[in-house]
Tab-separated table of N, CA and C in Angstrom:
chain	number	residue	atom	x	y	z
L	1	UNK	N	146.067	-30.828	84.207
L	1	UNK	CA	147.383	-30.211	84.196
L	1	UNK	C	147.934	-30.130	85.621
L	2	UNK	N	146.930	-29.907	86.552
L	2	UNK	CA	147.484	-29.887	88.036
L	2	UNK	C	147.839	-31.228	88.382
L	3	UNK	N	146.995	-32.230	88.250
L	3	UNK	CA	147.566	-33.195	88.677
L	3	UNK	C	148.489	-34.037	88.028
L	4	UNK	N	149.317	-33.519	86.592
L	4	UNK	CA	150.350	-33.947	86.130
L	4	UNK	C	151.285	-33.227	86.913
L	5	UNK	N	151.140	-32.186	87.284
L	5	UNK	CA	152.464	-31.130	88.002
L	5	UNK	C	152.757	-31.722	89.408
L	6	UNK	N	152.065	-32.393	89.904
L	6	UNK	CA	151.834	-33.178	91.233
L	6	UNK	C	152.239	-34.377	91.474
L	7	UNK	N	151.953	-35.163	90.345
L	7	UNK	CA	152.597	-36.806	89.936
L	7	UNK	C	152.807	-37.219	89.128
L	8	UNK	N	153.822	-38.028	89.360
L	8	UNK	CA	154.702	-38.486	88.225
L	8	UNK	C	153.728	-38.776	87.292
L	9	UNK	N	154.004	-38.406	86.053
L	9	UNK	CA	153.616	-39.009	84.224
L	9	UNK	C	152.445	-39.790	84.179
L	10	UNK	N	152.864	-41.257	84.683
L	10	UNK	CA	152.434	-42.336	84.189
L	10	UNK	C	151.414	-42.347	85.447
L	11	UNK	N	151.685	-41.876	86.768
L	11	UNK	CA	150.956	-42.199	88.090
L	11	UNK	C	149.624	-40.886	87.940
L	12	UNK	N	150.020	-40.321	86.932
L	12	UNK	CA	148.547	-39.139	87.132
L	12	UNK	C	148.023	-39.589	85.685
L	13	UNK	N	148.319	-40.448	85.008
L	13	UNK	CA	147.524	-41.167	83.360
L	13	UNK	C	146.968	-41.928	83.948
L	14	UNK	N	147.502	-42.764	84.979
L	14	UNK	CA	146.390	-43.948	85.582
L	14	UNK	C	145.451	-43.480	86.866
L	15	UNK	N	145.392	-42.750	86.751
L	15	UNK	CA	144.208	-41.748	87.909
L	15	UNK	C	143.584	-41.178	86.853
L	16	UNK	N	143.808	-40.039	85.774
L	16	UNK	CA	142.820	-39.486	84.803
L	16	UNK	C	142.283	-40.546	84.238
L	17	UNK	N	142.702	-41.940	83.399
L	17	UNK	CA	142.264	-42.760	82.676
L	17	UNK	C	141.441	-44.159	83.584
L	18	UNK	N	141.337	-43.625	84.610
L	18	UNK	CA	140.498	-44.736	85.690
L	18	UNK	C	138.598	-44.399	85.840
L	19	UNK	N	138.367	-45.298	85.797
L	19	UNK	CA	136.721	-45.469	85.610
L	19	UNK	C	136.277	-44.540	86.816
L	20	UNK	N	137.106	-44.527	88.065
L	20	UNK	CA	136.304	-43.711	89.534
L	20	UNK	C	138.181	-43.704	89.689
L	21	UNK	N	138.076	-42.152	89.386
L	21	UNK	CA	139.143	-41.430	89.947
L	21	UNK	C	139.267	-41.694	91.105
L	22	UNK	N	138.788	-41.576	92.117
L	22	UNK	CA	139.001	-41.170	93.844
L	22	UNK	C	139.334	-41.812	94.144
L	23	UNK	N	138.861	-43.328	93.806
L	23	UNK	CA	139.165	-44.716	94.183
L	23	UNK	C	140.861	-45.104	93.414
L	24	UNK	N	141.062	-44.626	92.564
L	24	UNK	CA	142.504	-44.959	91.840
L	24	UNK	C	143.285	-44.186	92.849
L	25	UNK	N	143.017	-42.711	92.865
L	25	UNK	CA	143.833	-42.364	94.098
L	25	UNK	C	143.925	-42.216	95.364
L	26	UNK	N	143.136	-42.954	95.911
L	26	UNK	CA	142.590	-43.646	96.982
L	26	UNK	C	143.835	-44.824	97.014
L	27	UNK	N	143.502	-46.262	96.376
L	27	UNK	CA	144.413	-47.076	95.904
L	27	UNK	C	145.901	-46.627	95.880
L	28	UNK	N	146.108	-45.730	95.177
L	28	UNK	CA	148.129	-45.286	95.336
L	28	UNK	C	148.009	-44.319	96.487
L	29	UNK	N	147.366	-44.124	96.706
L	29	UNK	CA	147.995	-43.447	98.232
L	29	UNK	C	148.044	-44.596	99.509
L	30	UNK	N	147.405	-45.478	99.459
L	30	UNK	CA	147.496	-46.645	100.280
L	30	UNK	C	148.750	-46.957	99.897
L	31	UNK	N	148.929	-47.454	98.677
L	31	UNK	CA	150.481	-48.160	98.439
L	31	UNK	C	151.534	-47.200	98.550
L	32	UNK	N	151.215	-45.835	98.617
L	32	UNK	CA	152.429	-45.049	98.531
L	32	UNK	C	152.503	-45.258	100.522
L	33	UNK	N	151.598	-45.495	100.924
L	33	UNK	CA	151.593	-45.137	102.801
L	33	UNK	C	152.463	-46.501	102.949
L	34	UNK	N	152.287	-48.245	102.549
L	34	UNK	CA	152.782	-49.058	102.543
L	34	UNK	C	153.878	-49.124	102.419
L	35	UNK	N	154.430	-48.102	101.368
L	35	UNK	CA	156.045	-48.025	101.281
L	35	UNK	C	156.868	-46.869	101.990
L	36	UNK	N	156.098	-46.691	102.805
L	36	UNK	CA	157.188	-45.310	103.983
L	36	UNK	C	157.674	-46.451	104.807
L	37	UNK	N	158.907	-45.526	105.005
L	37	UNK	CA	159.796	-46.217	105.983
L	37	UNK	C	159.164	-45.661	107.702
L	38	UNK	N	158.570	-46.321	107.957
L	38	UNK	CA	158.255	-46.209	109.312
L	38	UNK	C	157.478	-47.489	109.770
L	39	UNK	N	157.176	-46.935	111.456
L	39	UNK	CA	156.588	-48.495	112.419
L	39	UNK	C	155.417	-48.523	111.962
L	40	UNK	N	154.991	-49.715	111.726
L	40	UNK	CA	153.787	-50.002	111.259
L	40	UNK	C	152.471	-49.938	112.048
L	41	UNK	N	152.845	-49.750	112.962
L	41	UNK	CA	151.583	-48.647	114.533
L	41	UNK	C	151.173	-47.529	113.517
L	42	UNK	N	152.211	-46.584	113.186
L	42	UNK	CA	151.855	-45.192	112.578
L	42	UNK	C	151.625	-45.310	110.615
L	43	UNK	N	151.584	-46.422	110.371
L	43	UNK	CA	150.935	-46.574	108.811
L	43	UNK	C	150.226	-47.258	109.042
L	44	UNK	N	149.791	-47.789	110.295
L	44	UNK	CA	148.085	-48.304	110.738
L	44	UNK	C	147.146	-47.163	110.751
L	45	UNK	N	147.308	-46.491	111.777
L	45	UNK	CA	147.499	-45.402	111.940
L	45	UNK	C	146.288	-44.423	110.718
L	46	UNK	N	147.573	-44.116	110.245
L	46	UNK	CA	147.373	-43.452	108.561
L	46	UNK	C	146.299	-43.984	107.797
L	47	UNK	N	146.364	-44.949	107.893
L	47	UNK	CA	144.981	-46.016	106.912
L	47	UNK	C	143.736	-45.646	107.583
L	48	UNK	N	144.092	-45.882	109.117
L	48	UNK	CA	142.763	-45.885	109.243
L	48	UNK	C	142.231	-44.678	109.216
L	49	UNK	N	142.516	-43.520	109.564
L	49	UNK	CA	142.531	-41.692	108.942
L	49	UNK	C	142.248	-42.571	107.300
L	50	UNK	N	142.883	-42.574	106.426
L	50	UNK	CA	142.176	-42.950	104.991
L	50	UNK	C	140.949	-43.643	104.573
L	51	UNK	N	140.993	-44.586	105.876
L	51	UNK	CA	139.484	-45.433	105.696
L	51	UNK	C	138.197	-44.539	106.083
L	52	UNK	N	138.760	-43.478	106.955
L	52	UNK	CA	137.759	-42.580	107.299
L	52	UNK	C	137.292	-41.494	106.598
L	53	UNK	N	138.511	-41.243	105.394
L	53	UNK	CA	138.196	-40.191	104.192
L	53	UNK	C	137.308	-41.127	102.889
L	54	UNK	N	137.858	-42.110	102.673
L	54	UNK	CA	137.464	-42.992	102.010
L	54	UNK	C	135.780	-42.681	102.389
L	55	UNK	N	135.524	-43.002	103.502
L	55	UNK	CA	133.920	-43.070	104.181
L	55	UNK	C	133.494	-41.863	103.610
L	56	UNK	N	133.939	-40.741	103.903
L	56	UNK	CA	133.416	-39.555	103.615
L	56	UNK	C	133.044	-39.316	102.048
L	57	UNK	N	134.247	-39.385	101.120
L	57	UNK	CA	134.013	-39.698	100.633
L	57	UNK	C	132.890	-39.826	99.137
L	58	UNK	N	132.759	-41.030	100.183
L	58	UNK	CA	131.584	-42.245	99.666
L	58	UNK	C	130.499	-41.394	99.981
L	59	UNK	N	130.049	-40.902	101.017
L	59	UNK	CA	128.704	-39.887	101.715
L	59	UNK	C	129.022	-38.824	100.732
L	60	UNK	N	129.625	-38.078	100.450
L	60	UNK	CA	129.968	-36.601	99.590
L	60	UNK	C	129.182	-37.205	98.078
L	61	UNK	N	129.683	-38.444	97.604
L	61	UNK	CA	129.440	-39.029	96.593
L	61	UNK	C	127.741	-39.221	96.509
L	62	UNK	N	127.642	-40.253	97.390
L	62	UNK	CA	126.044	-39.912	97.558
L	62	UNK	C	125.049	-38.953	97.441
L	63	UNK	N	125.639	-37.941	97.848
L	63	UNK	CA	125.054	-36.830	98.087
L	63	UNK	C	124.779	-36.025	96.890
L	64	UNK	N	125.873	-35.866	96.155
L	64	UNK	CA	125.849	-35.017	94.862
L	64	UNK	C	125.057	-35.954	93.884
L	65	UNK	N	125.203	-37.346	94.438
L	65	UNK	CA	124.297	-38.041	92.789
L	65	UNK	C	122.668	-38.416	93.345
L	66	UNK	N	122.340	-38.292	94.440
L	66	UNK	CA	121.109	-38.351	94.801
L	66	UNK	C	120.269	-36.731	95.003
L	67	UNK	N	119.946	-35.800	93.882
L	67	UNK	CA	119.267	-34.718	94.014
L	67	UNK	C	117.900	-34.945	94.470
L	68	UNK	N	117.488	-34.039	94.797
L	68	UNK	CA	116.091	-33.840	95.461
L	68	UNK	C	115.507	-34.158	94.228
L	69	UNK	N	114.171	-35.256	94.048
L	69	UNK	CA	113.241	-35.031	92.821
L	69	UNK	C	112.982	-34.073	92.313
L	70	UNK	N	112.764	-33.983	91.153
L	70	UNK	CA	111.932	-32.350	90.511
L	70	UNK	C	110.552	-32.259	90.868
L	71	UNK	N	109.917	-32.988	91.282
L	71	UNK	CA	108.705	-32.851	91.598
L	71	UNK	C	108.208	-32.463	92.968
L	72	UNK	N	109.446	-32.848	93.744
L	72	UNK	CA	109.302	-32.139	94.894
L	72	UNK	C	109.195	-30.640	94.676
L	73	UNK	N	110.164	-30.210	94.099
L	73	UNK	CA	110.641	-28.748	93.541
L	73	UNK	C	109.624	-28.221	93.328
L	74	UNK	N	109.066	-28.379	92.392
L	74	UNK	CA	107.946	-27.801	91.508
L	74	UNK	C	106.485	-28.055	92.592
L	75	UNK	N	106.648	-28.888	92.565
L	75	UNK	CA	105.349	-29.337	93.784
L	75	UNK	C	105.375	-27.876	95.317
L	76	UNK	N	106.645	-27.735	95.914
L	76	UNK	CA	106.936	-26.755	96.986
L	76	UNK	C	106.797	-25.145	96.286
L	77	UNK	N	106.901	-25.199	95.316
L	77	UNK	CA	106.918	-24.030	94.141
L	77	UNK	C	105.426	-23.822	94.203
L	78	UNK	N	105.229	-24.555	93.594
L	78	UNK	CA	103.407	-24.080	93.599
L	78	UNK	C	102.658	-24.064	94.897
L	79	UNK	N	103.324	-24.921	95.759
L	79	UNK	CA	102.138	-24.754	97.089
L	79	UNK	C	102.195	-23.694	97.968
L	80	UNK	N	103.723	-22.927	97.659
L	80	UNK	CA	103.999	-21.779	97.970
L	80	UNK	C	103.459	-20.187	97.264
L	81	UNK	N	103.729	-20.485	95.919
L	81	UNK	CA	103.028	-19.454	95.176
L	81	UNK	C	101.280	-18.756	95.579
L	82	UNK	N	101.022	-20.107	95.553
L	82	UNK	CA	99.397	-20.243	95.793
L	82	UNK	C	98.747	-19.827	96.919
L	83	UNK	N	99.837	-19.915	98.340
L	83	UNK	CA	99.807	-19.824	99.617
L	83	UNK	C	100.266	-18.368	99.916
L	84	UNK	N	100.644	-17.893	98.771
L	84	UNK	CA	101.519	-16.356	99.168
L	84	UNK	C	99.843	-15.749	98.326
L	85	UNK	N	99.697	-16.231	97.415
L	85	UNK	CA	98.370	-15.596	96.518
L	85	UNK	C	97.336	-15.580	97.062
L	86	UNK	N	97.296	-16.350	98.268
L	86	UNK	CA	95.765	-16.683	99.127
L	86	UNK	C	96.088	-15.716	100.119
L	87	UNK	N	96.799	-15.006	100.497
L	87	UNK	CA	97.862	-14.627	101.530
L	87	UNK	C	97.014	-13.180	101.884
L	88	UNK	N	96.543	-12.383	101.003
L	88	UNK	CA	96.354	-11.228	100.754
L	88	UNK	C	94.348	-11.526	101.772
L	89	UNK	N	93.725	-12.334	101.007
L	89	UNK	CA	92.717	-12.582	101.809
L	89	UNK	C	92.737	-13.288	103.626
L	90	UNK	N	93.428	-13.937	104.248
L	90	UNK	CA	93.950	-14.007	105.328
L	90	UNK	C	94.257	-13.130	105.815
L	91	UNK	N	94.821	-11.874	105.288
L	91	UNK	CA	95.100	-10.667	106.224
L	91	UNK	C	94.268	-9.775	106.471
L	92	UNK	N	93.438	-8.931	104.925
L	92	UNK	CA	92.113	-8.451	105.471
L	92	UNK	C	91.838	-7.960	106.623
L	93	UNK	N	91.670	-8.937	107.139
L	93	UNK	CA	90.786	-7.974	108.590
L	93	UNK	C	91.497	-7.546	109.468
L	94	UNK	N	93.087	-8.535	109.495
L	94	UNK	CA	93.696	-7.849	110.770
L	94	UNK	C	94.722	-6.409	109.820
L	95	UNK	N	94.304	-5.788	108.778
L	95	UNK	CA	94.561	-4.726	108.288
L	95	UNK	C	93.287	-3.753	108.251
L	96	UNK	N	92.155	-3.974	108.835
L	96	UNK	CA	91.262	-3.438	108.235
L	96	UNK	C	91.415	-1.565	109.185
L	97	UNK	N	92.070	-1.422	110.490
L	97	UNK	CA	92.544	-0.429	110.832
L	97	UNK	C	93.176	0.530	109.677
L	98	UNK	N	93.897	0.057	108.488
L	98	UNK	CA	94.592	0.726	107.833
L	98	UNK	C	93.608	1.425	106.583
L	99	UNK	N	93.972	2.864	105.788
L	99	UNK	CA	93.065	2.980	104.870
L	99	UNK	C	93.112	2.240	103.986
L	100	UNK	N	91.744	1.997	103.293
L	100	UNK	CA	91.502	1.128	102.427
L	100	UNK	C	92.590	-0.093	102.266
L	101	UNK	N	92.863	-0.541	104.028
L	101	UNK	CA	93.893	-1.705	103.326
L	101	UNK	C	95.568	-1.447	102.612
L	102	UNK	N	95.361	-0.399	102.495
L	102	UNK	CA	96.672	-0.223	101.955
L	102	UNK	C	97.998	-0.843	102.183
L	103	UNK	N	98.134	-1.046	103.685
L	103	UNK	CA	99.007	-1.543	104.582
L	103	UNK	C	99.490	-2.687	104.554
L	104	UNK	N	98.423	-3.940	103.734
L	104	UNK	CA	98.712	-4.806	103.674
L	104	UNK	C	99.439	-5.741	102.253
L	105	UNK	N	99.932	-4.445	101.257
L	105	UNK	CA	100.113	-4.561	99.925
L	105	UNK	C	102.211	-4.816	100.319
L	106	UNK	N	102.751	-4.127	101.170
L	106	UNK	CA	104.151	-4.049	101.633
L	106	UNK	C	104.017	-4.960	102.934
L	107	UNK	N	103.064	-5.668	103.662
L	107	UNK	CA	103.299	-6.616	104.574
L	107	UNK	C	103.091	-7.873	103.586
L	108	UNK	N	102.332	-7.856	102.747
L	108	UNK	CA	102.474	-9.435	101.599
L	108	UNK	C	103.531	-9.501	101.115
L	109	UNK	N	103.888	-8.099	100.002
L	109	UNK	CA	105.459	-8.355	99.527
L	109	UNK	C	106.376	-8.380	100.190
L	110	UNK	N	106.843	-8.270	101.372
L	110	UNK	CA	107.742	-8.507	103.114
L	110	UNK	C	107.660	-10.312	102.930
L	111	UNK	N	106.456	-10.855	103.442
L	111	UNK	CA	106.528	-12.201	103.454
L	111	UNK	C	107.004	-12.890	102.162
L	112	UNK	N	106.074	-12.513	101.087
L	112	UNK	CA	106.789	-13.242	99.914
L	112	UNK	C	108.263	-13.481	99.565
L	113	UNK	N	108.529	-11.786	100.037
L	113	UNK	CA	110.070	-12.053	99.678
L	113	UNK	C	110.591	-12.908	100.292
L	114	UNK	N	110.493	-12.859	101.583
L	114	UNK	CA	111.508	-13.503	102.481
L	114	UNK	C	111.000	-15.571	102.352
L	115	UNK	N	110.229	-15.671	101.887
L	115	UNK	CA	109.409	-17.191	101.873
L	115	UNK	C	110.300	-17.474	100.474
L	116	UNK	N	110.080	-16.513	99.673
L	116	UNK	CA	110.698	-17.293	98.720
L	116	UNK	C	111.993	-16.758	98.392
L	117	UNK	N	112.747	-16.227	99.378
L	117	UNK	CA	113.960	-16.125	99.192
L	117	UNK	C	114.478	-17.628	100.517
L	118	UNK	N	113.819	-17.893	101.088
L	118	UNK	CA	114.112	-19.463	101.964
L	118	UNK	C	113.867	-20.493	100.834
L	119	UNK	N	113.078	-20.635	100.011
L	119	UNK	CA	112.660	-21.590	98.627
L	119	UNK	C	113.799	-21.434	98.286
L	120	UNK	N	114.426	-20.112	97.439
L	120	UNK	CA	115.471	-20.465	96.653
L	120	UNK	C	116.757	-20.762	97.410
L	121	UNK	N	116.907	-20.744	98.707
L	121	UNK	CA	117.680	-21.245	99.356
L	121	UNK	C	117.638	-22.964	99.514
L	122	UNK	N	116.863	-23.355	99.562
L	122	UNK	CA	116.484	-24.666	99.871
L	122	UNK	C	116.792	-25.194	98.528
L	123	UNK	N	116.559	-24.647	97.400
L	123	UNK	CA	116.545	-25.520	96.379
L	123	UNK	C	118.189	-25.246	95.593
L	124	UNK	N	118.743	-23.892	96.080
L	124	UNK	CA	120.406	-23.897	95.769
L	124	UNK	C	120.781	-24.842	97.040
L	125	UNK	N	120.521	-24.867	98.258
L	125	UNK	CA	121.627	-26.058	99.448
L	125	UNK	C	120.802	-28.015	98.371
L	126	UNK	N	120.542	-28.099	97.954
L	126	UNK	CA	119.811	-29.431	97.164
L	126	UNK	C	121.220	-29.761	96.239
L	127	UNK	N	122.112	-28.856	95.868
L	127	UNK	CA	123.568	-28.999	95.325
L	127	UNK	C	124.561	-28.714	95.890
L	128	UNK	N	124.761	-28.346	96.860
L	128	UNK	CA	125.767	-27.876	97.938
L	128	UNK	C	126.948	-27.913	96.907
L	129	UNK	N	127.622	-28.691	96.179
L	129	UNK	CA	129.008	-28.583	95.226
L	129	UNK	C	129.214	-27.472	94.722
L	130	UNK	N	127.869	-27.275	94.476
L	130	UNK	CA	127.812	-26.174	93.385
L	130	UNK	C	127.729	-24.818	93.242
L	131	UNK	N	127.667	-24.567	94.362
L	131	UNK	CA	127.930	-23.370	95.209
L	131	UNK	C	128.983	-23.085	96.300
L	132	UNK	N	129.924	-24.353	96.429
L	132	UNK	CA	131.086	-24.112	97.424
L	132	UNK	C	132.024	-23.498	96.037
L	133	UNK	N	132.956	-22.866	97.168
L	133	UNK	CA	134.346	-22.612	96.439
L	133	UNK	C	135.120	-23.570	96.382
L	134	UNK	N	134.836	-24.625	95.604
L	134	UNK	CA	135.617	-26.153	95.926
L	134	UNK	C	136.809	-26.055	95.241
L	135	UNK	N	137.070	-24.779	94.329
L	135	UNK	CA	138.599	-25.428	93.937
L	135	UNK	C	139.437	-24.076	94.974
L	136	UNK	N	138.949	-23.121	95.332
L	136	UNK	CA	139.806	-22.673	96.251
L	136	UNK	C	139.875	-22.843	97.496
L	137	UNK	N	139.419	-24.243	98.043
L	137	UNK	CA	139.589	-25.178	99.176
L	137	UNK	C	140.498	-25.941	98.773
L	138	UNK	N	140.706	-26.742	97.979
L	138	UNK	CA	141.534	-27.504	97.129
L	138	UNK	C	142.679	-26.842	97.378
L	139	UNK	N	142.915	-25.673	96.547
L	139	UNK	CA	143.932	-25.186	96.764
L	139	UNK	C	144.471	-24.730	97.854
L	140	UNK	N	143.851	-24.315	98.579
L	140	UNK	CA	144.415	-24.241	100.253
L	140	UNK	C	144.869	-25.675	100.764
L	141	UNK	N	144.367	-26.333	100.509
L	141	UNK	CA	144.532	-27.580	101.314
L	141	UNK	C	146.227	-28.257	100.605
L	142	UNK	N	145.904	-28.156	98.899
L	142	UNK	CA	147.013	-28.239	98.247
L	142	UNK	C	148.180	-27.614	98.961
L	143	UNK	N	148.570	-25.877	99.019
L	143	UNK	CA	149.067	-25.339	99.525
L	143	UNK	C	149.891	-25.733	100.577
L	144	UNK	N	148.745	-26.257	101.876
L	144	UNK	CA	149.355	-26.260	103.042
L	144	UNK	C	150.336	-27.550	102.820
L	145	UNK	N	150.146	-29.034	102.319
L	145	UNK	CA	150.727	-30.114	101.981
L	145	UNK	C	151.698	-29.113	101.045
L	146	UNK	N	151.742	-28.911	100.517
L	146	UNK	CA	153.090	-28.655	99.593
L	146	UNK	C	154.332	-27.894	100.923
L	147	UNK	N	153.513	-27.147	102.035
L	147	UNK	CA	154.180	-26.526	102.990
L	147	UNK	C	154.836	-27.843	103.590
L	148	UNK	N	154.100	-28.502	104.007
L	148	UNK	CA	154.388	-29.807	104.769
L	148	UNK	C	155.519	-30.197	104.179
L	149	UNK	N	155.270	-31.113	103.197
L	149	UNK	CA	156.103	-31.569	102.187
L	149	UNK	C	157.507	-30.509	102.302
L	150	UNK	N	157.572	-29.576	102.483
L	150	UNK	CA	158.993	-28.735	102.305
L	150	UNK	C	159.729	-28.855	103.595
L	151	UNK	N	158.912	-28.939	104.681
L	151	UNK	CA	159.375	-29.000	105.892
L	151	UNK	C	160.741	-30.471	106.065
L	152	UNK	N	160.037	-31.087	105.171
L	152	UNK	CA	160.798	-32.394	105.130
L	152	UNK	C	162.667	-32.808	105.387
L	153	UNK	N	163.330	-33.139	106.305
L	153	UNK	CA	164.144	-33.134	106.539
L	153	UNK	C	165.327	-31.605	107.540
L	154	UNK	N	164.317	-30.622	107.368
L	154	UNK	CA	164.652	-29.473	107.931
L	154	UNK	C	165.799	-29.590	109.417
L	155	UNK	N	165.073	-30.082	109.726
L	155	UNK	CA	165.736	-30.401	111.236
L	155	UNK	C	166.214	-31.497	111.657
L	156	UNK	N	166.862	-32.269	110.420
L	156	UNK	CA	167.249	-33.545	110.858
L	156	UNK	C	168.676	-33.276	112.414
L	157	UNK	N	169.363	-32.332	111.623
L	157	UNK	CA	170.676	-32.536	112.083
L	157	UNK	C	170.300	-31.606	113.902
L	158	UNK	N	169.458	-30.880	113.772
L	158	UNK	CA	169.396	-29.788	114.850
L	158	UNK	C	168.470	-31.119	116.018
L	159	UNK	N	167.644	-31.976	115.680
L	159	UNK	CA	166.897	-32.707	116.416
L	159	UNK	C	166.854	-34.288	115.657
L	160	UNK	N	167.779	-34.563	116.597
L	160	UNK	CA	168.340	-35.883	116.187
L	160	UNK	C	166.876	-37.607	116.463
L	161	UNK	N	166.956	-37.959	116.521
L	161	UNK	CA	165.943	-39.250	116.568
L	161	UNK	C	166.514	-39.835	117.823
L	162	UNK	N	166.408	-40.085	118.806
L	162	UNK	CA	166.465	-40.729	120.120
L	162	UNK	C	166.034	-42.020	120.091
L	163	UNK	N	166.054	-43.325	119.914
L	163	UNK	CA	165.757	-44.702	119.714
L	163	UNK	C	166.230	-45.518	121.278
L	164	UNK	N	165.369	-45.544	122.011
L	164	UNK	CA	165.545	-46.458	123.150
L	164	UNK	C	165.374	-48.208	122.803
């Protein structure tokens, strides 16, 4: 629905109904840059800024379809669990000042937490998409272009074009 409100009819049916969206509008924004009236220095320019989003992109793309194996996952899961469970005998002695040890029941659960609150960090940044606020970036970004876009012609008459 947003991107019918954005482009024309038929120009946002052939972006929804395209095999790789990005690339369809990728494609009409090139041809829409081809048809501005300006020097072709500054719609060089422009492309090549597009060839460089284009790049990105392509890396963003990568990124979201290449996840970390599950076996890594599960594999770091257990070698951690096991390592927090062995954890309690490793300390022992340098608790043995404390009564009966006691001391060392809130210095294990201290580490655990924090070890496997870095795990579940590691394994939520493994989706990065999916945890950004990606459509209220969007919309900021939307926003500011729609600002742009209004600016358009504002000052023709107050700041004239100078052509040597």
């Amino acid at each position: 629905a947003e991107l019918k409100s954005r482009l024309p009819a038929e120009q946002a049916e052939k972006v929804i109904t395209a095999a790789h969206r990005p690339n369809r509008a990728l494609y009409d924004l090139s041809v829409a840059i081809e048809k501005l009236p300006m020097h072709f220095m500054r719609k060089n320019e422009i492309n090549n800024n597009l060839s460089i989003f284009e790049d990105t992109l392509g890396g963003s793309e990568r990124l979201l379809s290449s996840p970390v194996p599950l076996f890594y996952s599960r594999h770091t899961a257990r070698f951690l669990s096991t390592w927090l469970l062995l954890l309690p005998f490793a300390l022992y002695d340098p608790f043995k000042g404390s009564w009966n040890h006691i001391s060392m029941i809130p210095a294990t659960a201290f580490i655990s937490l924090c070890l496997f609150g870095i795990e579940e960090l590691a394994t939520q940044l493994e989706e990065p998409f999916t945890i950004l606020p990606m459509q209220g970036f969007c919309d900021k970004i939307g926003a500011n272009c729609d600002e742009i876009v209004s600016w358009s012609g504002q000052y023709d008459d107050e700041f004239p074009v100078i052509v040597k």
